[in-house]
JSON list of C-alpha atoms and ligand atoms in Angstrom, two decimals:
[
{"chain": "A", "resi": 1, "resn": "THR", "atom": "CA", "xyz": [0.00, 0.00, 0.00]},
{"chain": "A", "resi": 2, "resn": "GLN", "atom": "CA", "xyz": [1.00, 3.59, -0.67]},
{"chain": "A", "resi": 3, "resn": "PRO", "atom": "CA", "xyz": [2.14, 5.60, 2.35]},
{"chain": "A", "resi": 4, "resn": "LYS", "atom": "CA", "xyz": [-0.63, 8.01, 3.28]},
{"chain": "A", "resi": 5, "resn": "GLU", "atom": "CA", "xyz": [-0.11, 11.73, 2.99]},
{"chain": "A", "resi": 6, "resn": "PRO", "atom": "CA", "xyz": [0.06, 13.37, 6.41]},
{"chain": "A", "resi": 7, "resn": "ALA", "atom": "CA", "xyz": [-3.45, 14.48, 7.35]},
{"chain": "A", "resi": 8, "resn": "LEU", "atom": "CA", "xyz": [-4.16, 18.20, 7.46]},
{"chain": "A", "resi": 9, "resn": "PRO", "atom": "CA", "xyz": [-5.46, 19.64, 10.72]},
{"chain": "A", "resi": 10, "resn": "LEU", "atom": "CA", "xyz": [-8.82, 21.24, 11.45]},
{"chain": "A", "resi": 11, "resn": "PHE", "atom": "CA", "xyz": [-7.04, 24.58, 11.68]},
{"chain": "A", "resi": 12, "resn": "TYR", "atom": "CA", "xyz": [-3.72, 26.36, 12.25]},
{"chain": "A", "resi": 13, "resn": "GLY", "atom": "CA", "xyz": [-3.33, 29.19, 14.70]},
{"chain": "A", "resi": 14, "resn": "TRP", "atom": "CA", "xyz": [-1.61, 30.73, 17.68]},
{"chain": "A", "resi": 15, "resn": "PHE", "atom": "CA", "xyz": [-2.58, 28.96, 20.90]},
{"chain": "A", "resi": 16, "resn": "LEU", "atom": "CA", "xyz": [-2.40, 30.76, 24.24]},
{"chain": "A", "resi": 17, "resn": "LEU", "atom": "CA", "xyz": [-0.22, 29.04, 26.81]},
{"chain": "A", "resi": 18, "resn": "SER", "atom": "CA", "xyz": [-2.39, 27.32, 29.41]},
{"chain": "A", "resi": 19, "resn": "GLU", "atom": "CA", "xyz": [-1.46, 29.68, 32.26]},
{"chain": "A", "resi": 20, "resn": "VAL", "atom": "CA", "xyz": [-2.23, 32.65, 30.00]},
{"chain": "A", "resi": 21, "resn": "GLU", "atom": "CA", "xyz": [-5.50, 31.00, 29.03]},
{"chain": "A", "resi": 22, "resn": "GLU", "atom": "CA", "xyz": [-6.56, 30.85, 32.69]},
{"chain": "A", "resi": 23, "resn": "LYS", "atom": "CA", "xyz": [-5.69, 34.50, 33.24]},
{"chain": "A", "resi": 24, "resn": "ILE", "atom": "CA", "xyz": [-7.56, 35.64, 30.15]},
{"chain": "A", "resi": 25, "resn": "LYS", "atom": "CA", "xyz": [-10.62, 33.55, 31.04]},
{"chain": "A", "resi": 26, "resn": "CYS", "atom": "CA", "xyz": [-10.76, 35.18, 34.48]},
{"chain": "A", "resi": 27, "resn": "SER", "atom": "CA", "xyz": [-10.20, 38.77, 33.38]},
{"chain": "A", "resi": 28, "resn": "THR", "atom": "CA", "xyz": [-12.60, 38.58, 30.46]},
{"chain": "A", "resi": 29, "resn": "MET", "atom": "CA", "xyz": [-15.30, 37.06, 32.71]},
{"chain": "A", "resi": 30, "resn": "GLU", "atom": "CA", "xyz": [-14.74, 40.02, 35.05]},
{"chain": "A", "resi": 31, "resn": "PHE", "atom": "CA", "xyz": [-15.35, 42.33, 32.13]},
{"chain": "A", "resi": 32, "resn": "LEU", "atom": "CA", "xyz": [-18.64, 40.58, 31.27]},
{"chain": "A", "resi": 33, "resn": "LYS", "atom": "CA", "xyz": [-19.71, 41.04, 34.89]},
{"chain": "A", "resi": 34, "resn": "THR", "atom": "CA", "xyz": [-18.92, 44.75, 34.69]},
{"chain": "A", "resi": 35, "resn": "LEU", "atom": "CA", "xyz": [-20.70, 45.16, 31.36]},
{"chain": "A", "resi": 36, "resn": "ASP", "atom": "CA", "xyz": [-23.75, 43.39, 32.75]},
{"chain": "A", "resi": 37, "resn": "THR", "atom": "CA", "xyz": [-24.13, 45.96, 35.52]},
{"chain": "A", "resi": 38, "resn": "LEU", "atom": "CA", "xyz": [-23.78, 49.09, 33.35]},
{"chain": "A", "resi": 39, "resn": "GLU", "atom": "CA", "xyz": [-26.97, 51.09, 32.88]},
{"chain": "A", "resi": 40, "resn": "ALA", "atom": "CA", "xyz": [-26.05, 51.65, 29.24]},
{"chain": "A", "resi": 41, "resn": "PHE", "atom": "CA", "xyz": [-25.90, 47.90, 28.72]},
{"chain": "A", "resi": 42, "resn": "LYS", "atom": "CA", "xyz": [-29.08, 47.14, 30.64]},
{"chain": "A", "resi": 43, "resn": "LYS", "atom": "CA", "xyz": [-30.90, 49.56, 28.38]},
{"chain": "A", "resi": 44, "resn": "HIS", "atom": "CA", "xyz": [-30.08, 47.33, 25.42]},
{"chain": "A", "resi": 45, "resn": "ALA", "atom": "CA", "xyz": [-30.36, 43.94, 27.17]},
{"chain": "A", "resi": 46, "resn": "ASN", "atom": "CA", "xyz": [-33.41, 43.10, 25.06]},
{"chain": "A", "resi": 47, "resn": "GLU", "atom": "CA", "xyz": [-31.05, 42.81, 22.07]},
{"chain": "A", "resi": 48, "resn": "PHE", "atom": "CA", "xyz": [-29.65, 39.73, 23.83]},
{"chain": "A", "resi": 49, "resn": "THR", "atom": "CA", "xyz": [-32.81, 38.30, 25.36]},
{"chain": "A", "resi": 50, "resn": "GLY", "atom": "CA", "xyz": [-35.32, 39.27, 22.70]},
{"chain": "A", "resi": 51, "resn": "ALA", "atom": "CA", "xyz": [-37.65, 40.42, 25.45]},
{"chain": "A", "resi": 52, "resn": "ALA", "atom": "CA", "xyz": [-38.09, 43.85, 26.98]},
{"chain": "A", "resi": 53, "resn": "ASP", "atom": "CA", "xyz": [-37.16, 44.24, 30.64]},
{"chain": "A", "resi": 54, "resn": "LYS", "atom": "CA", "xyz": [-35.52, 40.84, 30.81]},
{"chain": "A", "resi": 55, "resn": "GLU", "atom": "CA", "xyz": [-32.04, 40.79, 32.34]},
{"chain": "A", "resi": 56, "resn": "VAL", "atom": "CA", "xyz": [-29.20, 38.90, 30.75]},
{"chain": "A", "resi": 57, "resn": "ASP", "atom": "CA", "xyz": [-26.43, 37.07, 32.62]},
{"chain": "A", "resi": 58, "resn": "LEU", "atom": "CA", "xyz": [-23.56, 37.40, 30.16]},
{"chain": "A", "resi": 59, "resn": "GLU", "atom": "CA", "xyz": [-21.37, 34.94, 32.06]},
{"chain": "A", "resi": 60, "resn": "GLN", "atom": "CA", "xyz": [-23.98, 32.25, 31.40]},
{"chain": "A", "resi": 61, "resn": "TYR", "atom": "CA", "xyz": [-24.93, 33.55, 27.98]},
{"chain": "A", "resi": 62, "resn": "PHE", "atom": "CA", "xyz": [-21.63, 32.67, 26.28]},
{"chain": "A", "resi": 63, "resn": "GLN", "atom": "CA", "xyz": [-20.21, 29.15, 26.21]},
{"chain": "A", "resi": 64, "resn": "ILE", "atom": "CA", "xyz": [-16.47, 29.26, 26.49]},
{"chain": "A", "resi": 65, "resn": "GLN", "atom": "CA", "xyz": [-14.47, 27.91, 23.55]},
{"chain": "A", "resi": 66, "resn": "THR", "atom": "CA", "xyz": [-11.20, 26.20, 24.39]},
{"chain": "A", "resi": 67, "resn": "PRO", "atom": "CA", "xyz": [-8.37, 25.91, 23.64]},
{"chain": "A", "resi": 68, "resn": "LEU", "atom": "CA", "xyz": [-8.18, 29.70, 23.35]},
{"chain": "A", "resi": 69, "resn": "HIS", "atom": "CA", "xyz": [-6.45, 30.57, 20.09]},
{"chain": "A", "resi": 70, "resn": "CYS", "atom": "CA", "xyz": [-6.25, 32.95, 17.18]},
{"chain": "A", "resi": 71, "resn": "THR", "atom": "CA", "xyz": [-7.00, 30.98, 14.00]},
{"chain": "A", "resi": 72, "resn": "THR", "atom": "CA", "xyz": [-4.70, 31.72, 11.07]},
{"chain": "A", "resi": 73, "resn": "ARG", "atom": "CA", "xyz": [-6.05, 29.14, 8.63]},
{"chain": "A", "resi": 74, "resn": "PHE", "atom": "CA", "xyz": [-9.14, 26.95, 8.83]},
{"chain": "A", "resi": 75, "resn": "CYS", "atom": "CA", "xyz": [-8.24, 23.75, 6.93]},
{"chain": "A", "resi": 76, "resn": "ASP", "atom": "CA", "xyz": [-11.13, 21.42, 7.76]},
{"chain": "A", "resi": 77, "resn": "TYR", "atom": "CA", "xyz": [-8.73, 18.44, 7.47]},
{"chain": "A", "resi": 78, "resn": "GLY", "atom": "CA", "xyz": [-7.92, 19.46, 3.90]},
{"chain": "A", "resi": 79, "resn": "LYS", "atom": "CA", "xyz": [-11.47, 20.05, 2.72]},
{"chain": "A", "resi": 80, "resn": "ALA", "atom": "CA", "xyz": [-11.10, 23.83, 2.86]},
{"chain": "A", "resi": 81, "resn": "GLU", "atom": "CA", "xyz": [-9.79, 25.37, -0.36]},
{"chain": "A", "resi": 82, "resn": "GLY", "atom": "CA", "xyz": [-6.11, 26.28, -0.20]},
{"chain": "A", "resi": 83, "resn": "ALA", "atom": "CA", "xyz": [-5.49, 24.27, 2.97]},
{"chain": "A", "resi": 84, "resn": "LYS", "atom": "CA", "xyz": [-2.74, 22.13, 1.48]},
{"chain": "A", "resi": 85, "resn": "GLU", "atom": "CA", "xyz": [-0.99, 25.16, -0.03]},
{"chain": "A", "resi": 86, "resn": "TYR", "atom": "CA", "xyz": [-0.99, 26.86, 3.36]},
{"chain": "A", "resi": 87, "resn": "ALA", "atom": "CA", "xyz": [0.40, 23.79, 5.14]},
{"chain": "A", "resi": 88, "resn": "GLU", "atom": "CA", "xyz": [3.22, 23.65, 2.59]},
{"chain": "A", "resi": 89, "resn": "LEU", "atom": "CA", "xyz": [4.32, 27.26, 2.96]},
{"chain": "A", "resi": 90, "resn": "GLN", "atom": "CA", "xyz": [7.90, 27.47, 4.19]},
{"chain": "A", "resi": 91, "resn": "VAL", "atom": "CA", "xyz": [6.98, 30.09, 6.78]},
{"chain": "A", "resi": 92, "resn": "VAL", "atom": "CA", "xyz": [4.29, 27.76, 8.19]},
{"chain": "A", "resi": 93, "resn": "LYS", "atom": "CA", "xyz": [6.76, 24.89, 8.47]},
{"chain": "A", "resi": 94, "resn": "ASP", "atom": "CA", "xyz": [9.47, 27.10, 9.95]},
{"chain": "A", "resi": 95, "resn": "SER", "atom": "CA", "xyz": [7.14, 28.71, 12.49]},
{"chain": "A", "resi": 96, "resn": "TYR", "atom": "CA", "xyz": [5.48, 25.49, 13.61]},
{"chain": "A", "resi": 97, "resn": "ASP", "atom": "CA", "xyz": [5.79, 25.00, 17.39]},
{"chain": "A", "resi": 98, "resn": "THR", "atom": "CA", "xyz": [7.50, 28.35, 17.88]},
{"chain": "A", "resi": 99, "resn": "ALA", "atom": "CA", "xyz": [6.62, 30.94, 20.52]},
{"chain": "A", "resi": 100, "resn": "THR", "atom": "CA", "xyz": [5.16, 34.37, 19.85]},
{"chain": "A", "resi": 101, "resn": "GLU", "atom": "CA", "xyz": [3.41, 37.17, 21.70]},
{"chain": "A", "resi": 102, "resn": "LEU", "atom": "CA", "xyz": [-0.13, 38.10, 20.73]},
{"chain": "A", "resi": 103, "resn": "SER", "atom": "CA", "xyz": [-1.18, 41.67, 21.34]},
{"chain": "A", "resi": 104, "resn": "VAL", "atom": "CA", "xyz": [-4.82, 41.87, 22.43]},
{"chain": "A", "resi": 105, "resn": "VAL", "atom": "CA", "xyz": [-6.12, 45.39, 21.87]},
{"chain": "A", "resi": 106, "resn": "GLY", "atom": "CA", "xyz": [-9.82, 45.11, 22.66]},
{"chain": "A", "resi": 107, "resn": "LEU", "atom": "CA", "xyz": [-12.91, 43.00, 23.28]},
{"chain": "A", "resi": 108, "resn": "ILE", "atom": "CA", "xyz": [-16.13, 42.61, 21.32]},
{"chain": "A", "resi": 109, "resn": "VAL", "atom": "CA", "xyz": [-19.49, 41.50, 22.67]},
{"chain": "A", "resi": 110, "resn": "THR", "atom": "CA", "xyz": [-22.49, 40.87, 20.41]},
{"chain": "A", "resi": 111, "resn": "PRO", "atom": "CA", "xyz": [-25.68, 38.80, 20.84]},
{"chain": "A", "resi": 112, "resn": "ARG", "atom": "CA", "xyz": [-23.79, 36.05, 19.00]},
{"chain": "A", "resi": 113, "resn": "THR", "atom": "CA", "xyz": [-20.17, 36.15, 20.09]},
{"chain": "A", "resi": 114, "resn": "PHE", "atom": "CA", "xyz": [-17.60, 37.29, 22.65]},
{"chain": "A", "resi": 115, "resn": "GLY", "atom": "CA", "xyz": [-14.08, 37.79, 21.34]},
{"chain": "A", "resi": 116, "resn": "ALA", "atom": "CA", "xyz": [-10.70, 39.45, 21.77]},
{"chain": "A", "resi": 117, "resn": "ARG", "atom": "CA", "xyz": [-9.30, 41.58, 18.96]},
{"chain": "A", "resi": 118, "resn": "VAL", "atom": "CA", "xyz": [-5.67, 40.79, 18.13]},
{"chain": "A", "resi": 119, "resn": "SER", "atom": "CA", "xyz": [-3.28, 43.22, 16.47]},
{"chain": "A", "resi": 120, "resn": "LEU", "atom": "CA", "xyz": [-0.77, 41.29, 14.36]},
{"chain": "A", "resi": 121, "resn": "THR", "atom": "CA", "xyz": [2.90, 42.17, 13.92]},
{"chain": "A", "resi": 122, "resn": "THR", "atom": "CA", "xyz": [4.52, 42.13, 10.47]},
{"chain": "A", "resi": 123, "resn": "GLU", "atom": "CA", "xyz": [6.10, 38.81, 11.35]},
{"chain": "A", "resi": 124, "resn": "GLN", "atom": "CA", "xyz": [2.76, 37.35, 12.39]},
{"chain": "A", "resi": 125, "resn": "LEU", "atom": "CA", "xyz": [1.13, 38.70, 9.21]},
{"chain": "A", "resi": 126, "resn": "ALA", "atom": "CA", "xyz": [3.44, 36.39, 7.24]},
{"chain": "A", "resi": 127, "resn": "LEU", "atom": "CA", "xyz": [1.35, 33.52, 8.65]},
{"chain": "A", "resi": 128, "resn": "TRP", "atom": "CA", "xyz": [-1.93, 35.29, 7.89]},
{"chain": "A", "resi": 129, "resn": "PRO", "atom": "CA", "xyz": [-3.19, 33.93, 4.56]},
{"chain": "A", "resi": 130, "resn": "THR", "atom": "CA", "xyz": [-3.77, 36.48, 1.81]},
{"chain": "A", "resi": 131, "resn": "GLY", "atom": "CA", "xyz": [-7.46, 37.27, 1.60]},
{"chain": "A", "resi": 132, "resn": "ALA", "atom": "CA", "xyz": [-8.23, 35.56, 4.94]},
{"chain": "A", "resi": 133, "resn": "ASP", "atom": "CA", "xyz": [-10.01, 38.66, 6.24]},
{"chain": "A", "resi": 134, "resn": "LYS", "atom": "CA", "xyz": [-12.90, 38.28, 3.87]},
{"chain": "A", "resi": 135, "resn": "GLU", "atom": "CA", "xyz": [-12.85, 34.56, 3.29]},
{"chain": "A", "resi": 136, "resn": "GLY", "atom": "CA", "xyz": [-16.29, 33.01, 3.23]},
{"chain": "A", "resi": 137, "resn": "ILE", "atom": "CA", "xyz": [-18.01, 36.39, 3.42]},
{"chain": "A", "resi": 138, "resn": "PRO", "atom": "CA", "xyz": [-19.87, 37.65, 0.35]},
{"chain": "A", "resi": 139, "resn": "GLU", "atom": "CA", "xyz": [-18.78, 41.25, -0.31]},
{"chain": "A", "resi": 140, "resn": "ALA", "atom": "CA", "xyz": [-22.42, 42.32, -0.32]},
{"chain": "A", "resi": 141, "resn": "ASP", "atom": "CA", "xyz": [-22.75, 41.17, 3.29]},
{"chain": "A", "resi": 142, "resn": "LEU", "atom": "CA", "xyz": [-19.92, 43.33, 4.56]},
{"chain": "A", "resi": 143, "resn": "PRO", "atom": "CA", "xyz": [-19.50, 46.39, 2.33]},
{"chain": "A", "resi": 144, "resn": "GLY", "atom": "CA", "xyz": [-16.33, 48.21, 3.33]},
{"chain": "A", "resi": 145, "resn": "VAL", "atom": "CA", "xyz": [-14.37, 45.10, 4.31]},
{"chain": "A", "resi": 146, "resn": "GLU", "atom": "CA", "xyz": [-11.93, 45.76, 1.43]},
{"chain": "A", "resi": 147, "resn": "ALA", "atom": "CA", "xyz": [-10.83, 49.02, 3.00]},
{"chain": "A", "resi": 148, "resn": "LEU", "atom": "CA", "xyz": [-9.74, 47.44, 6.30]},
{"chain": "A", "resi": 149, "resn": "PRO", "atom": "CA", "xyz": [-6.04, 46.70, 6.76]},
{"chain": "A", "resi": 150, "resn": "GLU", "atom": "CA", "xyz": [-4.81, 43.11, 6.32]},
{"chain": "A", "resi": 151, "resn": "GLY", "atom": "CA", "xyz": [-5.23, 41.06, 9.48]},
{"chain": "A", "resi": 152, "resn": "SER", "atom": "CA", "xyz": [-8.26, 43.01, 10.75]},
{"chain": "A", "resi": 153, "resn": "ARG", "atom": "CA", "xyz": [-10.16, 39.78, 11.33]},
{"chain": "A", "resi": 154, "resn": "ALA", "atom": "CA", "xyz": [-7.50, 38.41, 13.75]},
{"chain": "A", "resi": 155, "resn": "HIS", "atom": "CA", "xyz": [-9.14, 37.49, 17.04]},
{"chain": "A", "resi": 156, "resn": "VAL", "atom": "CA", "xyz": [-9.52, 34.97, 19.82]},
{"chain": "A", "resi": 157, "resn": "THR", "atom": "CA", "xyz": [-13.05, 33.60, 20.21]},
{"chain": "A", "resi": 158, "resn": "LEU", "atom": "CA", "xyz": [-13.81, 33.68, 23.93]},
{"chain": "A", "resi": 159, "resn": "GLY", "atom": "CA", "xyz": [-17.37, 32.42, 23.79]},
{"chain": "A", "resi": 160, "resn": "CYS", "atom": "CA", "xyz": [-20.40, 31.88, 21.60]},
{"chain": "A", "resi": 161, "resn": "ALA", "atom": "CA", "xyz": [-24.11, 32.09, 22.31]},
{"chain": "A", "resi": 162, "resn": "ALA", "atom": "CA", "xyz": [-25.99, 28.80, 22.17]},
{"chain": "A", "resi": 163, "resn": "GLY", "atom": "CA", "xyz": [-26.17, 27.47, 18.63]},
{"chain": "A", "resi": 164, "resn": "VAL", "atom": "CA", "xyz": [-23.61, 29.94, 17.21]},
{"chain": "A", "resi": 165, "resn": "GLU", "atom": "CA", "xyz": [-20.44, 28.71, 15.44]},
{"chain": "A", "resi": 166, "resn": "ALA", "atom": "CA", "xyz": [-17.09, 30.22, 16.38]},
{"chain": "A", "resi": 167, "resn": "VAL", "atom": "CA", "xyz": [-16.49, 31.42, 12.80]},
{"chain": "A", "resi": 168, "resn": "GLN", "atom": "CA", "xyz": [-19.05, 34.15, 13.56]},
{"chain": "A", "resi": 169, "resn": "THR", "atom": "CA", "xyz": [-16.65, 36.03, 15.89]},
{"chain": "A", "resi": 170, "resn": "GLY", "atom": "CA", "xyz": [-14.43, 37.21, 13.06]},
{"chain": "A", "resi": 171, "resn": "ILE", "atom": "CA", "xyz": [-17.43, 38.36, 11.06]},
{"chain": "A", "resi": 172, "resn": "ASP", "atom": "CA", "xyz": [-18.81, 40.27, 14.06]},
{"chain": "A", "resi": 173, "resn": "LEU", "atom": "CA", "xyz": [-15.40, 41.88, 14.59]},
{"chain": "A", "resi": 174, "resn": "LEU", "atom": "CA", "xyz": [-15.17, 43.03, 10.96]},
{"chain": "A", "resi": 175, "resn": "GLU", "atom": "CA", "xyz": [-18.68, 44.44, 11.15]},
{"chain": "A", "resi": 176, "resn": "ILE", "atom": "CA", "xyz": [-17.77, 46.42, 14.27]},
{"chain": "A", "resi": 177, "resn": "LEU", "atom": "CA", "xyz": [-14.55, 47.74, 12.68]},
{"chain": "A", "resi": 178, "resn": "ILE", "atom": "CA", "xyz": [-16.46, 48.85, 9.58]},
{"chain": "A", "resi": 179, "resn": "LEU", "atom": "CA", "xyz": [-19.07, 50.61, 11.70]},
{"chain": "A", "resi": 180, "resn": "GLN", "atom": "CA", "xyz": [-16.33, 52.33, 13.69]},
{"chain": "A", "resi": 181, "resn": "GLN", "atom": "CA", "xyz": [-14.70, 53.67, 10.55]},
{"chain": "A", "resi": 182, "resn": "GLY", "atom": "CA", "xyz": [-17.95, 54.80, 9.05]},
{"chain": "A", "resi": 183, "resn": "GLU", "atom": "CA", "xyz": [-19.65, 58.12, 9.40]},
{"chain": "A", "resi": 184, "resn": "GLU", "atom": "CA", "xyz": [-21.98, 56.85, 12.07]},
{"chain": "A", "resi": 185, "resn": "LYS", "atom": "CA", "xyz": [-20.15, 57.41, 15.29]},
{"chain": "A", "resi": 186, "resn": "ALA", "atom": "CA", "xyz": [-20.65, 55.04, 18.17]},
{"chain": "A", "resi": 187, "resn": "ALA", "atom": "CA", "xyz": [-23.95, 55.78, 19.87]},
{"chain": "A", "resi": 188, "resn": "SER", "atom": "CA", "xyz": [-22.61, 55.80, 23.38]},
{"chain": "A", "resi": 189, "resn": "VAL", "atom": "CA", "xyz": [-19.12, 55.91, 24.74]},
{"chain": "A", "resi": 190, "resn": "GLU", "atom": "CA", "xyz": [-18.17, 55.17, 28.30]},
{"chain": "A", "resi": 191, "resn": "GLU", "atom": "CA", "xyz": [-14.77, 55.35, 29.94]},
{"chain": "A", "resi": 192, "resn": "LEU", "atom": "CA", "xyz": [-14.01, 52.24, 31.99]},
{"chain": "A", "resi": 193, "resn": "GLU", "atom": "CA", "xyz": [-10.88, 51.34, 33.91]},
{"chain": "A", "resi": 194, "resn": "LEU", "atom": "CA", "xyz": [-9.90, 48.93, 31.12]},
{"chain": "A", "resi": 195, "resn": "GLY", "atom": "CA", "xyz": [-10.52, 51.37, 28.28]},
{"chain": "A", "resi": 196, "resn": "THR", "atom": "CA", "xyz": [-13.18, 52.97, 26.12]},
{"chain": "A", "resi": 197, "resn": "LEU", "atom": "CA", "xyz": [-16.48, 51.19, 25.65]},
{"chain": "A", "resi": 198, "resn": "SER", "atom": "CA", "xyz": [-18.58, 51.94, 22.56]},
{"chain": "A", "resi": 199, "resn": "TYR", "atom": "CA", "xyz": [-22.03, 50.82, 21.58]},
{"chain": "A", "resi": 200, "resn": "LEU", "atom": "CA", "xyz": [-22.52, 50.28, 17.86]},
{"chain": "A", "resi": 201, "resn": "GLY", "atom": "CA", "xyz": [-26.18, 49.35, 17.71]},
{"chain": "A", "resi": 202, "resn": "GLU", "atom": "CA", "xyz": [-27.99, 46.01, 17.51]},
{"chain": "A", "resi": 203, "resn": "GLY", "atom": "CA", "xyz": [-26.33, 44.66, 20.64]},
{"chain": "A", "resi": 204, "resn": "ARG", "atom": "CA", "xyz": [-22.79, 45.29, 19.39]},
{"chain": "A", "resi": 205, "resn": "TRP", "atom": "CA", "xyz": [-20.24, 46.50, 21.97]},
{"chain": "A", "resi": 206, "resn": "TYR", "atom": "CA", "xyz": [-16.54, 47.23, 21.59]},
{"chain": "A", "resi": 207, "resn": "LEU", "atom": "CA", "xyz": [-14.06, 47.83, 24.39]},
{"chain": "A", "resi": 208, "resn": "GLN", "atom": "CA", "xyz": [-10.81, 49.39, 23.21]},
{"chain": "A", "resi": 209, "resn": "PHE", "atom": "CA", "xyz": [-8.13, 48.66, 25.84]},
{"chain": "A", "resi": 210, "resn": "ARG", "atom": "CA", "xyz": [-6.22, 51.59, 27.25]},
{"chain": "A", "resi": 211, "resn": "GLU", "atom": "CA", "xyz": [-3.14, 49.40, 26.97]},
{"chain": "A", "resi": 212, "resn": "ALA", "atom": "CA", "xyz": [-2.71, 46.28, 24.87]},
{"chain": "A", "resi": 213, "resn": "VAL", "atom": "CA", "xyz": [-2.51, 42.99, 26.76]},
{"chain": "A", "resi": 214, "resn": "THR", "atom": "CA", "xyz": [0.37, 40.77, 25.68]},
{"chain": "A", "resi": 215, "resn": "CYS", "atom": "CA", "xyz": [-0.30, 37.01, 25.63]},
{"chain": "A", "resi": 216, "resn": "ASP", "atom": "CA", "xyz": [2.31, 34.31, 25.19]},
{"chain": "A", "resi": 217, "resn": "ALA", "atom": "CA", "xyz": [1.27, 31.87, 22.50]},
{"chain": "A", "resi": 218, "resn": "THR", "atom": "CA", "xyz": [2.57, 29.05, 20.29]},
{"chain": "A", "resi": 219, "resn": "PHE", "atom": "CA", "xyz": [1.97, 28.66, 16.56]},
{"chain": "A", "resi": 220, "resn": "SER", "atom": "CA", "xyz": [0.57, 25.18, 16.04]},
{"chain": "A", "resi": 221, "resn": "SER", "atom": "CA", "xyz": [-2.42, 23.26, 14.71]},
{"chain": "A", "resi": 222, "resn": "PHE", "atom": "CA", "xyz": [-5.52, 21.61, 16.11]},
{"chain": "A", "resi": 223, "resn": "SER", "atom": "CA", "xyz": [-7.35, 18.43, 15.17]},
{"chain": "A", "resi": 224, "resn": "GLU", "atom": "CA", "xyz": [-10.22, 16.95, 17.10]},
{"chain": "B", "resi": 301, "resn": "2AM", "atom": "P1", "xyz": [-12.70, 31.33, 15.17]},
{"chain": "B", "resi": 301, "resn": "2AM", "atom": "O1", "xyz": [-11.35, 31.42, 14.57]},
{"chain": "B", "resi": 301, "resn": "2AM", "atom": "O2", "xyz": [-13.52, 32.52, 14.97]},
{"chain": "B", "resi": 301, "resn": "2AM", "atom": "O3", "xyz": [-12.66, 30.96, 16.64]},
{"chain": "B", "resi": 301, "resn": "2AM", "atom": "C1", "xyz": [-12.60, 25.57, 14.64]},
{"chain": "B", "resi": 301, "resn": "2AM", "atom": "O4", "xyz": [-13.91, 25.69, 14.21]},
{"chain": "B", "resi": 301, "resn": "2AM", "atom": "C2", "xyz": [-11.90, 26.91, 14.58]},
{"chain": "B", "resi": 301, "resn": "2AM", "atom": "O5", "xyz": [-11.75, 27.34, 13.24]},
{"chain": "B", "resi": 301, "resn": "2AM", "atom": "C3", "xyz": [-12.62, 28.01, 15.31]},
{"chain": "B", "resi": 301, "resn": "2AM", "atom": "O6", "xyz": [-11.66, 28.69, 16.06]},
{"chain": "B", "resi": 301, "resn": "2AM", "atom": "C4", "xyz": [-13.28, 28.81, 14.23]},
{"chain": "B", "resi": 301, "resn": "2AM", "atom": "O7", "xyz": [-13.52, 30.17, 14.41]},
{"chain": "B", "resi": 301, "resn": "2AM", "atom": "C5", "xyz": [-12.38, 28.59, 13.06]},
{"chain": "B", "resi": 301, "resn": "2AM", "atom": "N1", "xyz": [-13.17, 28.52, 11.83]},
{"chain": "B", "resi": 301, "resn": "2AM", "atom": "C6", "xyz": [-14.21, 27.69, 11.57]},
{"chain": "B", "resi": 301, "resn": "2AM", "atom": "N2", "xyz": [-14.65, 27.87, 10.31]},
{"chain": "B", "resi": 301, "resn": "2AM", "atom": "C7", "xyz": [-13.90, 28.85, 9.75]},
{"chain": "B", "resi": 301, "resn": "2AM", "atom": "C8", "xyz": [-13.87, 29.50, 8.49]},
{"chain": "B", "resi": 301, "resn": "2AM", "atom": "N3", "xyz": [-14.70, 29.17, 7.51]},
{"chain": "B", "resi": 301, "resn": "2AM", "atom": "N4", "xyz": [-12.96, 30.47, 8.29]},
{"chain": "B", "resi": 301, "resn": "2AM", "atom": "C9", "xyz": [-12.11, 30.82, 9.26]},
{"chain": "B", "resi": 301, "resn": "2AM", "atom": "N5", "xyz": [-12.08, 30.25, 10.49]},
{"chain": "B", "resi": 301, "resn": "2AM", "atom": "C10", "xyz": [-12.96, 29.28, 10.74]}
]
């Protein structure tokens, strides 16, 4: 029999070290608790519950997704287009199992997802596939996505609402970034200890950290 080709993973990405993962889980849960108690948030809680005057417990609302990571390339075990080409890139091979530092610059919360926005370095962008920002998104669904800088979709999914797939986090992030750049300014802005909180309508919240949070991570792959 022919030797089998090595199987491709479900996805490649940067994985937070386990001690970092614990820290991030705790601090981001703290943020959800804070957000939950803000009057500005309570006013829009119906965008999460679908019912007026119903409170939402954000800590229960999102199911945590582990291992915490920033996906670079979704391969679907080779079924995703371009997966093999990505796996064969020299930079992917050379970077495999190496350490890096992810810079987390903000958090997003929407009725669908909870995520951390990652700002990529030039070196990290070499592992970010060309066109990955808008992959799987019809242009008509996100007008303005072309104008965002490469790597804008980079994020760590922290949690998803029941029945929502993790892939949604990147789409929600892009939508928020487009809204932020647009003419429509954020409806409400609040200064928190962590940074500036903006409301962008339809249950979309963005917290821009005062200072980026650096997270130790390893470039690797994941298969179930
Ligand atoms: P995420 O990167 O937003 O968290 C396994 O499903 C992982 O691959 C998740 O981390 C998920 O989303 C990511 N993923 C799933 N489908 C994807 C797609 N079509 N494009 C990019 N990333 C995807």
